[in-house]
Amino acid sequence: MTRAIVLVLDSFGIGAAPDAERFGDAGADTLGHIAAACARGQCDGSLQGPEAGPRLQGSETGPTNRRGPLALPNLGRLGLFHAHRESTGAWAEGVEVPAEVIGAYGHAGEISSGKDTPSGHWEIAGVPVRFDWGYFLEREESFPPELLAALIREGELPGVLGNCHASGTEIIARLGEEHVASGKPIVYTSADSVLQIAAHEESFGLARLHALCETARRLLEPYNIGRVIARPFVGRNAADFTRSANRRDYSVEPPAPTVLQKLCDDGGEVFAIGKIADIYAHCGVTRTLKASGHDALMDATLAALDEAGERSLVMTNFVDFDTLYGHRRDVAGYAAALEAFDARLPELLAKLRDDDLLVITADHGCDPTWHGTDHTRERVPVLALGAGLAPGSLGARDTFADIGQSLAVHLSLAPMADGTSFIASPPQPKPPHTDPLAA
């Protein structure tokens, strides 16, 4: 039974990409800097006083009880630390390098033009983004007046708040009470190609927010913006406003058929878990499983594996690494989330069959020690297990699309236009022998 499982650890970069300087990210290293902070006692949530060392940033999602060097034994056995060493030239500080590696490991650079979520995911699925997205570059008064006027008119709004670059949690805390009192939704953006709209689920209404985002998606067509994101939140005041699990992404469709679409068109099945379906604009998805939080996402992945049959792809995005820890520059929280993910990996590994292919990767970096709050241009890990792969190095991969090409080979699909498979093509059956003298 041929199946594939792709786990995207959203934002988990393993060292600056060769072109990182062009993005202002030379020196970024999500894994390396988290490991260094842990090794120096800066992520010890259970310690108090000077023995804990300087805490780089307090967890915004609550204190962690982790301490000591970064401990990722299962990812380590799959080759994570070896991949990071090949990417950066040095072992991550303080980590325990396993005596045996059971997976095939490599590091991949991105050839897409940006460092955003859709570009990274589309390239993983074999379709790099070679065009330039549109961006709202102004830090204040970010959106064109005519765009906001149309959104206010068609959405029947009293106006909007924000209109700037912002962190989602910060702007909700700052403007949430004014939003509830005025009925004006909060619109904001970032260095990504995105327009985000935050509104209170009860006072504004979840259905109304989603409808407003659909309107925004249509109005943005001339601007070539990659995503509109609905950011609903709940709570009574600034002290307890929290974003809810009802986020929805409205993405443009990929510019060419991804490996997901090819598998669906060829009679296979694609289980899209978390925000995967939204990222691919629901193209090439047969089953959508929504879940919020990494434990729930892993539970949904395990349940999908129980159902997945011949020629199935199960794909999950673990978004909290990015939204809760990377963007918020919460180093301790990111470390704790990595360790919690690692602790659950054995459950998934136990469900793999001999001819399954597991790939663990990322879509970009978001170094929590970096300046600002945006993504970082980094190489990503390519950890692969199964499908006859021998343990050891896959080397430097020129593009994330090598993953899509490998999935195409594994699932017996027509080749993708980009990427080089790290899985050997299965041998073709020999034609039946015929005796030319037989009459």
PDB file of C-alpha atoms in Angstrom, residues 178-306:
ATOM      1  CA  GLU A 178     -12.267  50.220  20.216  1.00  0.00           C
ATOM      2  CA  HIS A 179     -13.306  47.657  17.599  1.00  0.00           C
ATOM      3  CA  VAL A 180     -16.005  46.197  19.868  1.00  0.00           C
ATOM      4  CA  ALA A 181     -17.321  49.666  20.726  1.00  0.00           C
ATOM      5  CA  SER A 182     -17.294  51.031  17.160  1.00  0.00           C
ATOM      6  CA  GLY A 183     -17.993  47.974  15.005  1.00  0.00           C
ATOM      7  CA  LYS A 184     -14.971  48.829  12.863  1.00  0.00           C
ATOM      8  CA  PRO A 185     -12.884  45.735  11.996  1.00  0.00           C
ATOM      9  CA  ILE A 186      -9.104  45.805  12.404  1.00  0.00           C
ATOM     10  CA  VAL A 187      -7.164  45.556   9.127  1.00  0.00           C
ATOM     11  CA  TYR A 188      -3.420  45.083   9.092  1.00  0.00           C
ATOM     12  CA  THR A 189      -0.562  43.493   7.158  1.00  0.00           C
ATOM     13  CA  SER A 190       3.075  42.431   7.490  1.00  0.00           C
ATOM     14  CA  ALA A 191       6.131  41.901   5.319  1.00  0.00           C
ATOM     15  CA  ASP A 192       4.226  39.023   3.668  1.00  0.00           C
ATOM     16  CA  SER A 193       1.828  39.386   0.777  1.00  0.00           C
ATOM     17  CA  VAL A 194      -1.254  39.487   2.989  1.00  0.00           C
ATOM     18  CA  LEU A 195      -4.234  41.466   4.227  1.00  0.00           C
ATOM     19  CA  GLN A 196      -5.506  40.375   7.643  1.00  0.00           C
ATOM     20  CA  ILE A 197      -8.838  41.288   9.202  1.00  0.00           C
ATOM     21  CA  ALA A 198      -9.411  40.822  12.932  1.00  0.00           C
ATOM     22  CA  ALA A 199     -12.872  41.015  14.481  1.00  0.00           C
ATOM     23  CA  HIS A 200     -14.634  39.832  17.624  1.00  0.00           C
ATOM     24  CA  GLU A 201     -16.554  36.603  17.030  1.00  0.00           C
ATOM     25  CA  GLU A 202     -19.599  37.714  19.030  1.00  0.00           C
ATOM     26  CA  SER A 203     -19.883  41.479  18.645  1.00  0.00           C
ATOM     27  CA  PHE A 204     -18.949  41.498  14.943  1.00  0.00           C
ATOM     28  CA  GLY A 205     -19.942  37.941  14.057  1.00  0.00           C
ATOM     29  CA  LEU A 206     -17.873  35.090  12.658  1.00  0.00           C
ATOM     30  CA  ALA A 207     -19.971  34.628   9.519  1.00  0.00           C
ATOM     31  CA  ARG A 208     -19.807  38.354   8.836  1.00  0.00           C
ATOM     32  CA  LEU A 209     -16.010  38.324   9.213  1.00  0.00           C
ATOM     33  CA  HIS A 210     -15.658  35.439   6.773  1.00  0.00           C
ATOM     34  CA  ALA A 211     -17.942  37.170   4.277  1.00  0.00           C
ATOM     35  CA  LEU A 212     -15.907  40.368   4.614  1.00  0.00           C
ATOM     36  CA  CYS A 213     -12.703  38.442   3.912  1.00  0.00           C
ATOM     37  CA  GLU A 214     -14.270  36.936   0.788  1.00  0.00           C
ATOM     38  CA  THR A 215     -15.079  40.456  -0.353  1.00  0.00           C
ATOM     39  CA  ALA A 216     -11.508  41.534   0.357  1.00  0.00           C
ATOM     40  CA  ARG A 217     -10.179  38.546  -1.600  1.00  0.00           C
ATOM     41  CA  ARG A 218     -12.125  39.699  -4.665  1.00  0.00           C
ATOM     42  CA  LEU A 219     -11.126  43.342  -4.271  1.00  0.00           C
ATOM     43  CA  LEU A 220      -7.449  42.387  -4.053  1.00  0.00           C
ATOM     44  CA  GLU A 221      -7.276  40.728  -7.457  1.00  0.00           C
ATOM     45  CA  PRO A 222      -5.591  43.750  -9.137  1.00  0.00           C
ATOM     46  CA  TYR A 223      -2.978  43.911  -6.352  1.00  0.00           C
ATOM     47  CA  ASN A 224      -1.647  40.316  -6.680  1.00  0.00           C
ATOM     48  CA  ILE A 225      -1.835  39.695  -2.914  1.00  0.00           C
ATOM     49  CA  GLY A 226      -1.294  36.097  -1.854  1.00  0.00           C
ATOM     50  CA  ARG A 227      -3.655  35.777   1.094  1.00  0.00           C
ATOM     51  CA  VAL A 228      -6.480  37.291   3.060  1.00  0.00           C
ATOM     52  CA  ILE A 229      -6.625  35.939   6.616  1.00  0.00           C
ATOM     53  CA  ALA A 230      -9.665  36.081   8.880  1.00  0.00           C
ATOM     54  CA  ARG A 231      -8.453  36.570  12.472  1.00  0.00           C
ATOM     55  CA  PRO A 232     -11.433  36.154  14.823  1.00  0.00           C
ATOM     56  CA  PHE A 233     -10.895  36.704  18.524  1.00  0.00           C
ATOM     57  CA  VAL A 234     -12.872  36.321  21.734  1.00  0.00           C
ATOM     58  CA  GLY A 235     -12.773  37.796  25.215  1.00  0.00           C
ATOM     59  CA  ARG A 236     -14.211  40.706  27.210  1.00  0.00           C
ATOM     60  CA  ASN A 237     -11.424  43.290  27.153  1.00  0.00           C
ATOM     61  CA  ALA A 238      -7.800  43.930  26.231  1.00  0.00           C
ATOM     62  CA  ALA A 239      -6.597  41.909  29.213  1.00  0.00           C
ATOM     63  CA  ASP A 240      -8.123  38.664  27.984  1.00  0.00           C
ATOM     64  CA  PHE A 241      -8.656  38.994  24.215  1.00  0.00           C
ATOM     65  CA  THR A 242      -7.396  35.818  22.516  1.00  0.00           C
ATOM     66  CA  ARG A 243      -7.515  34.678  18.918  1.00  0.00           C
ATOM     67  CA  SER A 244      -9.937  31.824  18.382  1.00  0.00           C
ATOM     68  CA  ALA A 245      -9.498  28.601  16.438  1.00  0.00           C
ATOM     69  CA  ASN A 246     -11.763  29.849  13.621  1.00  0.00           C
ATOM     70  CA  ARG A 247      -9.014  31.445  11.551  1.00  0.00           C
ATOM     71  CA  ARG A 248      -9.510  31.050   7.826  1.00  0.00           C
ATOM     72  CA  ASP A 249      -7.072  31.737   4.991  1.00  0.00           C
ATOM     73  CA  TYR A 250      -8.264  32.858   1.562  1.00  0.00           C
ATOM     74  CA  SER A 251      -5.429  32.098  -0.863  1.00  0.00           C
ATOM     75  CA  VAL A 252      -5.169  32.463  -4.598  1.00  0.00           C
ATOM     76  CA  GLU A 253      -4.902  29.187  -6.479  1.00  0.00           C
ATOM     77  CA  PRO A 254      -1.442  27.784  -7.254  1.00  0.00           C
ATOM     78  CA  PRO A 255      -0.232  28.789 -10.742  1.00  0.00           C
ATOM     79  CA  ALA A 256       0.059  25.155 -11.899  1.00  0.00           C
ATOM     80  CA  PRO A 257      -1.188  21.761 -10.706  1.00  0.00           C
ATOM     81  CA  THR A 258       0.590  20.720  -7.525  1.00  0.00           C
ATOM     82  CA  VAL A 259       1.362  17.128  -6.626  1.00  0.00           C
ATOM     83  CA  LEU A 260      -1.838  17.232  -4.539  1.00  0.00           C
ATOM     84  CA  GLN A 261      -3.899  18.127  -7.594  1.00  0.00           C
ATOM     85  CA  LYS A 262      -2.171  15.519  -9.743  1.00  0.00           C
ATOM     86  CA  LEU A 263      -2.862  12.813  -7.178  1.00  0.00           C
ATOM     87  CA  CYS A 264      -6.548  13.771  -6.956  1.00  0.00           C
ATOM     88  CA  ASP A 265      -6.866  13.864 -10.736  1.00  0.00           C
ATOM     89  CA  ASP A 266      -5.308  10.403 -10.923  1.00  0.00           C
ATOM     90  CA  GLY A 267      -7.775   8.866  -8.495  1.00  0.00           C
ATOM     91  CA  GLY A 268      -5.796   9.214  -5.268  1.00  0.00           C
ATOM     92  CA  GLU A 269      -6.868  10.773  -2.001  1.00  0.00           C
ATOM     93  CA  VAL A 270      -5.478  13.827  -0.199  1.00  0.00           C
ATOM     94  CA  PHE A 271      -6.120  14.406   3.517  1.00  0.00           C
ATOM     95  CA  ALA A 272      -5.497  18.109   4.245  1.00  0.00           C
ATOM     96  CA  ILE A 273      -5.089  18.710   7.972  1.00  0.00           C
ATOM     97  CA  GLY A 274      -5.110  22.095   9.681  1.00  0.00           C
ATOM     98  CA  LYS A 275      -4.691  25.007   7.305  1.00  0.00           C
ATOM     99  CA  ILE A 276      -3.361  22.924   4.391  1.00  0.00           C
ATOM    100  CA  ALA A 277      -6.611  23.117   2.408  1.00  0.00           C
ATOM    101  CA  ASP A 278      -6.730  26.915   2.736  1.00  0.00           C
ATOM    102  CA  ILE A 279      -3.094  27.290   1.651  1.00  0.00           C
ATOM    103  CA  TYR A 280      -3.759  25.395  -1.560  1.00  0.00           C
ATOM    104  CA  ALA A 281      -7.117  27.173  -2.085  1.00  0.00           C
ATOM    105  CA  HIS A 282      -8.759  23.734  -1.692  1.00  0.00           C
ATOM    106  CA  CYS A 283      -7.224  22.612  -5.011  1.00  0.00           C
ATOM    107  CA  GLY A 284      -6.261  18.953  -4.893  1.00  0.00           C
ATOM    108  CA  VAL A 285      -7.947  18.166  -1.579  1.00  0.00           C
ATOM    109  CA  THR A 286     -10.421  15.329  -1.056  1.00  0.00           C
ATOM    110  CA  ARG A 287     -10.688  15.417   2.746  1.00  0.00           C
ATOM    111  CA  THR A 288     -10.315  18.449   5.024  1.00  0.00           C
ATOM    112  CA  LEU A 289      -9.679  17.859   8.729  1.00  0.00           C
ATOM    113  CA  LYS A 290      -9.679  21.022  10.813  1.00  0.00           C
ATOM    114  CA  ALA A 291      -7.873  21.074  14.138  1.00  0.00           C
ATOM    115  CA  SER A 292      -6.380  23.718  16.409  1.00  0.00           C
ATOM    116  CA  GLY A 293      -3.246  23.225  18.489  1.00  0.00           C
ATOM    117  CA  HIS A 294      -0.395  20.835  17.874  1.00  0.00           C
ATOM    118  CA  ASP A 295      -1.807  17.967  19.923  1.00  0.00           C
ATOM    119  CA  ALA A 296      -5.106  18.137  18.045  1.00  0.00           C
ATOM    120  CA  LEU A 297      -3.257  18.351  14.725  1.00  0.00           C
ATOM    121  CA  MET A 298      -1.225  15.264  15.577  1.00  0.00           C
ATOM    122  CA  ASP A 299      -4.376  13.453  16.687  1.00  0.00           C
ATOM    123  CA  ALA A 300      -6.003  14.312  13.340  1.00  0.00           C
ATOM    124  CA  THR A 301      -2.912  13.104  11.471  1.00  0.00           C
ATOM    125  CA  LEU A 302      -2.958   9.775  13.283  1.00  0.00           C
ATOM    126  CA  ALA A 303      -6.684   9.381  12.604  1.00  0.00           C
ATOM    127  CA  ALA A 304      -6.152  10.156   8.911  1.00  0.00           C
ATOM    128  CA  LEU A 305      -3.451   7.479   8.723  1.00  0.00           C
ATOM    129  CA  ASP A 306      -5.934   4.946  10.062  1.00  0.00           C
TER     130      ASP A 306
END
